[in-house]
């Protein structure tokens, strides 16, 4: 299994592995990322290999400064305003690739755009120390539940990687919001840790939802973030043999029959619910329940991102 090191011991080993073209698992404020040098084709290929990720699904490039980002992508005025407001933080911007960029084409899967994010904390320190942008999708097998603790990453990918930097549970618990600015307006390609209302308030305009065509950014596959159990959303009652993913202080009918119950937030707090989502999904999946019934979650604020992940987890799966 992978070596798990606390952050105060992990920096130099992480830098050495990254310089050698290896991949490492790093904590960010959103979820743990499986990081490799975004300019090194072998490292990027290793990310796809470890995750079992489809090669048509692009990767987010993580940077440690706006200056580093400007060397990779071309910023329009709206994207620059969003970067200055929300970076470092859980916001990814899809931008046109700048001429002369050093990003390996495997990262962008043939697109003429790149998804850029500036994380907080340890991941940013690793990027700054290496002076290399890092491709870093979530540290989990493709299509499965994202890891929000070092233990969850180790359980899933520990046999395939050499190092996990342990920063404890990630505070946001959901992947970043992905935004693309185009001629038709500002689009949220994937809701996430920055609520759409915050983006609209910053830009003074309404945002659109979804992509214009095909896979334009990570996290847009219909089936994603999925447990082994089936997911039944907006449940009004718990059926025989089901586990229950609850939300808020009041329970749906038949909750006492559930094989297990975990509450995203007893108080109905969406930020707490987002931080707990993947951990609770994994824990309920381990109960052996064939179905996880999910109580309704409001679609406002971070609820939009929570419902997006639940919807993808519940979507029909290949095979």
mmCIF file of C-alpha atoms in Angstrom:
data_model
loop_
_atom_site.group_PDB
_atom_site.id
_atom_site.type_symbol
_atom_site.label_atom_id
_atom_site.label_comp_id
_atom_site.label_asym_id
_atom_site.label_seq_id
_atom_site.Cartn_x
_atom_site.Cartn_y
_atom_site.Cartn_z
ATOM 1 C CA UNK A 1 0.000 0.000 0.000
ATOM 2 C CA UNK A 2 1.004 3.630 -0.329
ATOM 3 C CA UNK A 3 3.065 5.397 2.303
ATOM 4 C CA UNK A 4 0.877 7.899 4.168
ATOM 5 C CA UNK A 5 2.789 10.889 5.533
ATOM 6 C CA UNK A 6 1.623 13.925 7.499
ATOM 7 C CA UNK A 7 1.998 17.207 5.657
ATOM 8 C CA UNK A 8 5.041 18.321 7.643
ATOM 9 C CA UNK A 9 6.901 15.237 6.366
ATOM 10 C CA UNK A 10 5.404 14.870 2.891
ATOM 11 C CA UNK A 11 6.717 17.862 0.909
ATOM 12 C CA UNK A 12 10.176 16.626 -0.092
ATOM 13 C CA UNK A 13 9.089 13.025 -0.841
ATOM 14 C CA UNK A 14 6.225 14.384 -2.954
ATOM 15 C CA UNK A 15 8.551 16.687 -4.871
ATOM 16 C CA UNK A 16 11.007 13.851 -5.542
ATOM 17 C CA UNK A 17 8.306 11.534 -6.852
ATOM 18 C CA UNK A 18 6.759 14.241 -9.043
ATOM 19 C CA UNK A 19 10.169 15.132 -10.494
ATOM 20 C CA UNK A 20 10.620 11.449 -11.375
ATOM 21 C CA UNK A 21 7.353 11.404 -13.326
ATOM 22 C CA UNK A 22 5.387 9.594 -10.607
ATOM 23 C CA UNK A 23 1.952 10.515 -9.278
ATOM 24 C CA UNK A 24 1.083 11.313 -5.659
ATOM 25 C CA UNK A 25 -2.147 11.921 -3.776
ATOM 26 C CA UNK A 26 -2.407 15.414 -2.296
ATOM 27 C CA UNK A 27 -5.100 17.053 -0.168
ATOM 28 C CA UNK A 28 -6.824 20.146 -1.478
ATOM 29 C CA UNK A 29 -9.702 22.104 0.015
ATOM 30 C CA UNK A 30 -12.144 20.238 -2.261
ATOM 31 C CA UNK A 31 -11.152 16.540 -2.380
ATOM 32 C CA UNK A 32 -7.835 14.675 -2.535
ATOM 33 C CA UNK A 33 -6.177 14.940 -5.945
ATOM 34 C CA UNK A 34 -4.070 12.420 -7.868
ATOM 35 C CA UNK A 35 -1.289 14.735 -8.975
ATOM 36 C CA UNK A 36 1.321 14.501 -11.703
ATOM 37 C CA UNK A 37 3.452 16.986 -13.643
ATOM 38 C CA UNK A 38 1.114 18.442 -16.267
ATOM 39 C CA UNK A 39 4.049 19.039 -18.637
ATOM 40 C CA UNK A 40 5.242 15.407 -18.504
ATOM 41 C CA UNK A 41 3.399 13.025 -20.824
ATOM 42 C CA UNK A 42 4.452 9.917 -18.898
ATOM 43 C CA UNK A 43 3.192 11.375 -15.623
ATOM 44 C CA UNK A 44 -0.117 12.365 -17.201
ATOM 45 C CA UNK A 45 -0.514 8.916 -18.747
ATOM 46 C CA UNK A 46 0.138 7.434 -15.305
ATOM 47 C CA UNK A 47 -2.789 9.452 -13.897
ATOM 48 C CA UNK A 48 -5.137 7.978 -16.496
ATOM 49 C CA UNK A 49 -3.709 4.494 -15.845
ATOM 50 C CA UNK A 50 -4.063 4.633 -12.056
ATOM 51 C CA UNK A 51 -7.605 5.993 -12.199
ATOM 52 C CA UNK A 52 -8.747 3.859 -15.137
ATOM 53 C CA UNK A 53 -9.965 7.152 -16.572
ATOM 54 C CA UNK A 54 -11.270 7.418 -20.160
ATOM 55 C CA UNK A 55 -8.725 9.223 -22.320
ATOM 56 C CA UNK A 56 -11.402 11.560 -23.696
ATOM 57 C CA UNK A 57 -12.056 13.020 -20.227
ATOM 58 C CA UNK A 58 -9.762 16.059 -19.706
ATOM 59 C CA UNK A 59 -7.884 16.899 -16.517
ATOM 60 C CA UNK A 60 -7.798 20.052 -14.412
ATOM 61 C CA UNK A 61 -4.419 21.791 -14.271
ATOM 62 C CA UNK A 62 -3.555 23.228 -10.862
ATOM 63 C CA UNK A 63 -1.368 26.310 -10.491
ATOM 64 C CA UNK A 64 0.099 28.216 -7.554
ATOM 65 C CA UNK A 65 -0.209 31.761 -8.906
ATOM 66 C CA UNK A 66 -2.091 33.855 -11.412
ATOM 67 C CA UNK A 67 1.205 34.441 -13.212
ATOM 68 C CA UNK A 68 1.599 30.685 -13.728
ATOM 69 C CA UNK A 69 -1.987 30.483 -14.950
ATOM 70 C CA UNK A 70 -1.461 33.298 -17.475
ATOM 71 C CA UNK A 71 1.384 31.357 -19.074
ATOM 72 C CA UNK A 72 -1.062 28.532 -19.789
ATOM 73 C CA UNK A 73 -4.454 30.100 -20.534
ATOM 74 C CA UNK A 74 -5.788 33.315 -22.066
ATOM 75 C CA UNK A 75 -7.942 35.252 -19.609
ATOM 76 C CA UNK A 76 -10.961 37.260 -20.721
ATOM 77 C CA UNK A 77 -12.208 40.024 -18.404
ATOM 78 C CA UNK A 78 -14.921 37.944 -16.724
ATOM 79 C CA UNK A 79 -12.617 34.991 -16.093
ATOM 80 C CA UNK A 80 -9.959 37.292 -14.654
ATOM 81 C CA UNK A 81 -12.499 38.842 -12.284
ATOM 82 C CA UNK A 82 -13.579 35.386 -11.126
ATOM 83 C CA UNK A 83 -9.951 34.316 -10.604
ATOM 84 C CA UNK A 84 -9.171 37.440 -8.605
ATOM 85 C CA UNK A 85 -12.284 36.891 -6.466
ATOM 86 C CA UNK A 86 -12.228 33.140 -5.845
ATOM 87 C CA UNK A 87 -8.598 32.024 -6.230
ATOM 88 C CA UNK A 88 -7.165 30.273 -4.371
ATOM 89 C CA UNK A 89 -10.325 28.257 -3.905
ATOM 90 C CA UNK A 90 -12.792 25.736 -5.333
ATOM 91 C CA UNK A 91 -13.275 27.374 -8.755
ATOM 92 C CA UNK A 92 -11.971 26.047 -12.089
ATOM 93 C CA UNK A 93 -11.897 28.228 -15.202
ATOM 94 C CA UNK A 94 -11.936 26.811 -18.731
ATOM 95 C CA UNK A 95 -9.786 29.057 -20.920
ATOM 96 C CA UNK A 96 -8.264 29.096 -24.383
ATOM 97 C CA UNK A 97 -4.770 27.625 -24.381
ATOM 98 C CA UNK A 98 -2.056 30.233 -24.787
ATOM 99 C CA UNK A 99 0.469 29.823 -27.590
ATOM 100 C CA UNK A 100 3.685 28.383 -26.234
ATOM 101 C CA UNK A 101 2.085 26.694 -23.223
ATOM 102 C CA UNK A 102 3.912 23.664 -21.859
ATOM 103 C CA UNK A 103 0.880 21.526 -20.954
ATOM 104 C CA UNK A 104 1.026 18.015 -22.405
ATOM 105 C CA UNK A 105 -1.781 17.359 -24.930
ATOM 106 C CA UNK A 106 -2.978 14.293 -22.973
ATOM 107 C CA UNK A 107 -4.188 16.706 -20.281
ATOM 108 C CA UNK A 108 -6.576 18.541 -22.582
ATOM 109 C CA UNK A 109 -7.595 15.459 -24.624
ATOM 110 C CA UNK A 110 -7.332 17.331 -27.916
ATOM 111 C CA UNK A 111 -9.336 20.376 -26.861
ATOM 112 C CA UNK A 112 -8.068 23.894 -27.556
ATOM 113 C CA UNK A 113 -9.000 24.869 -24.017
ATOM 114 C CA UNK A 114 -7.592 24.081 -20.585
ATOM 115 C CA UNK A 115 -9.256 23.857 -17.173
ATOM 116 C CA UNK A 116 -7.256 25.812 -14.567
ATOM 117 C CA UNK A 117 -7.580 26.032 -10.780
ATOM 118 C CA UNK A 118 -5.503 27.504 -7.963
ATOM 119 C CA UNK A 119 -5.873 25.360 -4.824
ATOM 120 C CA UNK A 120 -5.205 26.367 -1.249
ATOM 121 C CA UNK A 121 -2.733 24.923 1.216
ATOM 122 C CA UNK A 122 -0.362 22.010 0.746
ATOM 123 C CA UNK A 123 -1.097 21.369 -2.929
ATOM 124 C CA UNK A 124 -0.295 24.988 -3.725
ATOM 125 C CA UNK A 125 2.972 24.711 -1.786
ATOM 126 C CA UNK A 126 3.960 21.618 -3.787
ATOM 127 C CA UNK A 127 3.231 23.385 -7.083
ATOM 128 C CA UNK A 128 5.174 26.480 -6.061
ATOM 129 C CA UNK A 129 8.149 24.437 -4.839
ATOM 130 C CA UNK A 130 8.276 22.346 -8.018
ATOM 131 C CA UNK A 131 7.565 25.352 -10.268
ATOM 132 C CA UNK A 132 5.435 23.016 -12.379
ATOM 133 C CA UNK A 133 1.669 22.999 -12.905
ATOM 134 C CA UNK A 134 0.077 19.765 -11.717
ATOM 135 C CA UNK A 135 -2.669 17.800 -13.410
ATOM 136 C CA UNK A 136 -4.715 16.528 -10.483
ATOM 137 C CA UNK A 137 -8.119 14.907 -10.904
ATOM 138 C CA UNK A 138 -9.791 13.461 -7.821
ATOM 139 C CA UNK A 139 -7.823 10.621 -6.218
ATOM 140 C CA UNK A 140 -10.251 7.774 -6.852
ATOM 141 C CA UNK A 141 -10.946 5.123 -9.449
ATOM 142 C CA UNK A 142 -12.733 6.655 -12.422
ATOM 143 C CA UNK A 143 -16.458 7.036 -11.920
ATOM 144 C CA UNK A 144 -16.320 6.137 -8.237
ATOM 145 C CA UNK A 145 -16.769 8.191 -5.090
ATOM 146 C CA UNK A 146 -14.097 10.862 -4.627
ATOM 147 C CA UNK A 147 -11.741 10.557 -1.657
ATOM 148 C CA UNK A 148 -12.017 13.192 1.078
ATOM 149 C CA UNK A 149 -9.589 11.507 3.505
ATOM 150 C CA UNK A 150 -6.197 9.879 3.128
ATOM 151 C CA UNK A 151 -7.716 6.607 4.349
ATOM 152 C CA UNK A 152 -10.366 6.651 1.615
ATOM 153 C CA UNK A 153 -7.704 7.282 -1.036
ATOM 154 C CA UNK A 154 -5.550 4.473 0.336
ATOM 155 C CA UNK A 155 -8.455 2.034 0.328
ATOM 156 C CA UNK A 156 -9.127 2.766 -3.344
ATOM 157 C CA UNK A 157 -5.739 3.527 -4.907
ATOM 158 C CA UNK A 158 -3.141 2.637 -2.279
ATOM 159 C CA UNK A 159 -1.903 -0.416 -4.156
ATOM 160 C CA UNK A 160 -1.202 1.676 -7.266
ATOM 161 C CA UNK A 161 0.609 4.746 -5.894
ATOM 162 C CA UNK A 162 3.573 5.313 -3.590
ATOM 163 C CA UNK A 163 2.616 8.354 -1.497
ATOM 164 C CA UNK A 164 -0.449 9.943 0.056
ATOM 165 C CA UNK A 165 0.030 13.259 1.852
ATOM 166 C CA UNK A 166 -2.392 13.247 4.784
ATOM 167 C CA UNK A 167 -4.050 16.587 5.410
ATOM 168 C CA UNK A 168 -7.048 15.163 7.245
ATOM 169 C CA UNK A 169 -10.618 15.464 5.942
ATOM 170 C CA UNK A 170 -11.003 18.011 3.153
ATOM 171 C CA UNK A 171 -13.042 21.038 4.287
ATOM 172 C CA UNK A 172 -15.224 21.583 1.189
ATOM 173 C CA UNK A 173 -15.780 17.918 0.351
ATOM 174 C CA UNK A 174 -16.974 18.501 -3.224
ATOM 175 C CA UNK A 175 -15.001 19.163 -6.378
ATOM 176 C CA UNK A 176 -14.607 22.665 -7.738
ATOM 177 C CA UNK A 177 -17.181 24.595 -9.713
ATOM 178 C CA UNK A 178 -16.164 24.680 -13.387
ATOM 179 C CA UNK A 179 -16.954 27.852 -15.342
ATOM 180 C CA UNK A 180 -16.473 28.682 -19.005
ATOM 181 C CA UNK A 181 -16.955 32.143 -20.486
ATOM 182 C CA UNK A 182 -18.012 32.217 -24.139
ATOM 183 C CA UNK A 183 -19.757 34.451 -26.688
ATOM 184 C CA UNK A 184 -23.164 33.326 -25.436
ATOM 185 C CA UNK A 185 -22.387 34.118 -21.789
ATOM 186 C CA UNK A 186 -20.976 32.494 -18.664
ATOM 187 C CA UNK A 187 -21.669 28.784 -18.278
ATOM 188 C CA UNK A 188 -21.355 26.553 -15.237
ATOM 189 C CA UNK A 189 -20.175 23.255 -16.703
ATOM 190 C CA UNK A 190 -20.108 21.573 -13.292
ATOM 191 C CA UNK A 191 -21.516 22.993 -10.057
ATOM 192 C CA UNK A 192 -19.196 22.682 -7.098
ATOM 193 C CA UNK A 193 -17.633 24.419 -4.115
ATOM 194 C CA UNK A 194 -18.452 27.950 -5.270
ATOM 195 C CA UNK A 195 -22.219 28.459 -5.495
ATOM 196 C CA UNK A 196 -23.727 29.821 -8.714
ATOM 197 C CA UNK A 197 -25.243 32.678 -6.721
ATOM 198 C CA UNK A 198 -21.739 33.797 -5.710
ATOM 199 C CA UNK A 199 -20.590 33.793 -9.330
ATOM 200 C CA UNK A 200 -23.650 35.742 -10.442
ATOM 201 C CA UNK A 201 -23.122 38.299 -7.673
ATOM 202 C CA UNK A 202 -19.472 38.752 -8.646
ATOM 203 C CA UNK A 203 -20.188 39.257 -12.358
ATOM 204 C CA UNK A 204 -23.545 41.001 -12.034
ATOM 205 C CA UNK A 205 -25.204 38.648 -14.511
ATOM 206 C CA UNK A 206 -27.095 35.384 -14.682
ATOM 207 C CA UNK A 207 -25.119 32.278 -15.574
ATOM 208 C CA UNK A 208 -26.103 29.462 -17.912
ATOM 209 C CA UNK A 209 -25.972 25.769 -17.038
ATOM 210 C CA UNK A 210 -24.282 22.914 -18.877
ATOM 211 C CA UNK A 211 -21.966 22.696 -21.845
ATOM 212 C CA UNK A 212 -22.651 23.693 -25.416
ATOM 213 C CA UNK A 213 -21.358 20.447 -26.945
ATOM 214 C CA UNK A 214 -19.796 17.209 -25.717
ATOM 215 C CA UNK A 215 -17.246 16.875 -22.933
ATOM 216 C CA UNK A 216 -15.808 20.356 -22.408
ATOM 217 C CA UNK A 217 -14.366 19.849 -18.931
ATOM 218 C CA UNK A 218 -13.836 17.209 -16.231
ATOM 219 C CA UNK A 219 -16.789 15.903 -14.258
ATOM 220 C CA UNK A 220 -19.299 16.053 -17.105
ATOM 221 C CA UNK A 221 -19.836 12.307 -17.601
ATOM 222 C CA UNK A 222 -23.445 11.308 -16.951
ATOM 223 C CA UNK A 223 -22.463 8.498 -14.565
ATOM 224 C CA UNK A 224 -19.846 9.542 -12.017
ATOM 225 C CA UNK A 225 -19.097 9.669 -8.259
ATOM 226 C CA UNK A 226 -20.943 6.337 -7.911
ATOM 227 C CA UNK A 227 -21.038 3.754 -5.092
ATOM 228 C CA UNK A 228 -21.634 0.056 -5.743
ATOM 229 C CA UNK A 229 -25.183 0.426 -4.402
ATOM 230 C CA UNK A 230 -27.894 1.982 -6.528
ATOM 231 C CA UNK A 231 -29.041 5.461 -5.478
ATOM 232 C CA UNK A 232 -32.729 6.421 -5.174
ATOM 233 C CA UNK A 233 -33.054 10.191 -4.992
ATOM 234 C CA UNK A 234 -35.693 12.449 -3.412
ATOM 235 C CA UNK A 235 -37.099 9.419 -1.601
ATOM 236 C CA UNK A 236 -40.380 9.796 0.241
ATOM 237 C CA UNK A 237 -40.026 6.533 2.150
ATOM 238 C CA UNK A 238 -37.433 3.890 2.987
ATOM 239 C CA UNK A 239 -38.073 0.500 1.410
ATOM 240 C CA UNK A 240 -37.050 -2.888 2.754
ATOM 241 C CA UNK A 241 -33.305 -3.527 2.607
ATOM 242 C CA UNK A 242 -32.323 0.073 1.875
ATOM 243 C CA UNK A 243 -29.835 2.317 3.660
ATOM 244 C CA UNK A 244 -30.766 5.971 4.166
ATOM 245 C CA UNK A 245 -28.747 9.083 3.345
ATOM 246 C CA UNK A 246 -30.646 11.682 5.368
ATOM 247 C CA UNK A 247 -30.677 15.481 5.395
ATOM 248 C CA UNK A 248 -32.033 17.821 8.033
ATOM 249 C CA UNK A 249 -33.880 17.221 11.304
ATOM 250 C CA UNK A 250 -36.987 15.357 10.019
ATOM 251 C CA UNK A 251 -36.978 11.796 8.649
ATOM 252 C CA UNK A 252 -38.990 10.332 5.799
ATOM 253 C CA UNK A 253 -41.455 7.489 6.363
ATOM 254 C CA UNK A 254 -39.948 4.121 7.226
ATOM 255 C CA UNK A 255 -36.561 5.512 8.316
ATOM 256 C CA UNK A 256 -36.620 3.115 11.254
ATOM 257 C CA UNK A 257 -36.474 0.220 8.734
ATOM 258 C CA UNK A 258 -33.227 1.394 7.129
ATOM 259 C CA UNK A 259 -30.206 -0.918 7.340
ATOM 260 C CA UNK A 260 -28.188 2.151 8.322
ATOM 261 C CA UNK A 261 -28.777 5.902 8.513
ATOM 262 C CA UNK A 262 -26.249 8.704 8.085
ATOM 263 C CA UNK A 263 -27.284 12.360 8.057
ATOM 264 C CA UNK A 264 -25.490 14.839 5.810
ATOM 265 C CA UNK A 265 -26.422 17.604 8.247
ATOM 266 C CA UNK A 266 -28.833 17.338 11.178
ATOM 267 C CA UNK A 267 -29.177 21.125 11.059
ATOM 268 C CA UNK A 268 -29.873 21.201 7.308
ATOM 269 C CA UNK A 269 -26.626 23.118 6.672
ATOM 270 C CA UNK A 270 -25.600 22.714 3.032
ATOM 271 C CA UNK A 271 -21.924 23.437 3.645
ATOM 272 C CA UNK A 272 -21.789 20.690 6.256
ATOM 273 C CA UNK A 273 -23.744 18.412 3.925
ATOM 274 C CA UNK A 274 -21.259 18.976 1.100
ATOM 275 C CA UNK A 275 -18.310 18.183 3.374
ATOM 276 C CA UNK A 276 -19.983 14.936 4.493
ATOM 277 C CA UNK A 277 -21.403 13.745 1.160
ATOM 278 C CA UNK A 278 -18.704 11.406 -0.154
ATOM 279 C CA UNK A 279 -17.743 10.046 3.271
ATOM 280 C CA UNK A 280 -21.353 9.160 4.054
ATOM 281 C CA UNK A 281 -21.941 7.621 0.621
ATOM 282 C CA UNK A 282 -18.881 5.392 1.086
ATOM 283 C CA UNK A 283 -19.913 4.393 4.599
ATOM 284 C CA UNK A 284 -23.465 3.470 3.557
ATOM 285 C CA UNK A 285 -22.108 1.562 0.567
ATOM 286 C CA UNK A 286 -20.070 -0.585 2.960
ATOM 287 C CA UNK A 287 -23.248 -1.746 4.731
ATOM 288 C CA UNK A 288 -24.015 -4.019 1.797
ATOM 289 C CA UNK A 289 -27.348 -2.363 1.066
ATOM 290 C CA UNK A 290 -28.399 -2.815 -2.541
ATOM 291 C CA UNK A 291 -29.980 0.643 -2.614
ATOM 292 C CA UNK A 292 -29.286 3.895 -0.801
ATOM 293 C CA UNK A 293 -32.414 6.022 -0.437
ATOM 294 C CA UNK A 294 -31.622 9.736 -0.381
ATOM 295 C CA UNK A 295 -33.793 12.339 1.285
ATOM 296 C CA UNK A 296 -34.497 15.540 -0.679
ATOM 297 C CA UNK A 297 -31.768 18.191 -0.652
ATOM 298 C CA UNK A 298 -32.651 21.753 -1.707
ATOM 299 C CA UNK A 299 -31.178 22.968 -4.994
ATOM 300 C CA UNK A 300 -30.054 26.367 -3.684
ATOM 301 C CA UNK A 301 -26.456 27.361 -2.902
ATOM 302 C CA UNK A 302 -24.185 24.342 -2.475
ATOM 303 C CA UNK A 303 -27.289 22.169 -2.748
ATOM 304 C CA UNK A 304 -27.009 22.507 -6.523
ATOM 305 C CA UNK A 305 -23.598 20.818 -6.470
ATOM 306 C CA UNK A 306 -24.753 18.164 -3.991
ATOM 307 C CA UNK A 307 -27.733 17.309 -6.180
ATOM 308 C CA UNK A 308 -25.481 17.229 -9.262
ATOM 309 C CA UNK A 309 -23.210 14.636 -7.618
ATOM 310 C CA UNK A 310 -26.160 12.599 -6.359
ATOM 311 C CA UNK A 311 -27.731 12.653 -9.828
ATOM 312 C CA UNK A 312 -24.535 11.396 -11.457
ATOM 313 C CA UNK A 313 -24.122 8.747 -8.755
ATOM 314 C CA UNK A 314 -27.666 7.540 -9.486
ATOM 315 C CA UNK A 315 -27.321 7.583 -13.295
ATOM 316 C CA UNK A 316 -27.375 4.329 -15.306
ATOM 317 C CA UNK A 317 -23.904 2.809 -15.540
ATOM 318 C CA UNK A 318 -22.160 1.157 -18.444
ATOM 319 C CA UNK A 319 -22.173 -2.616 -18.221
#
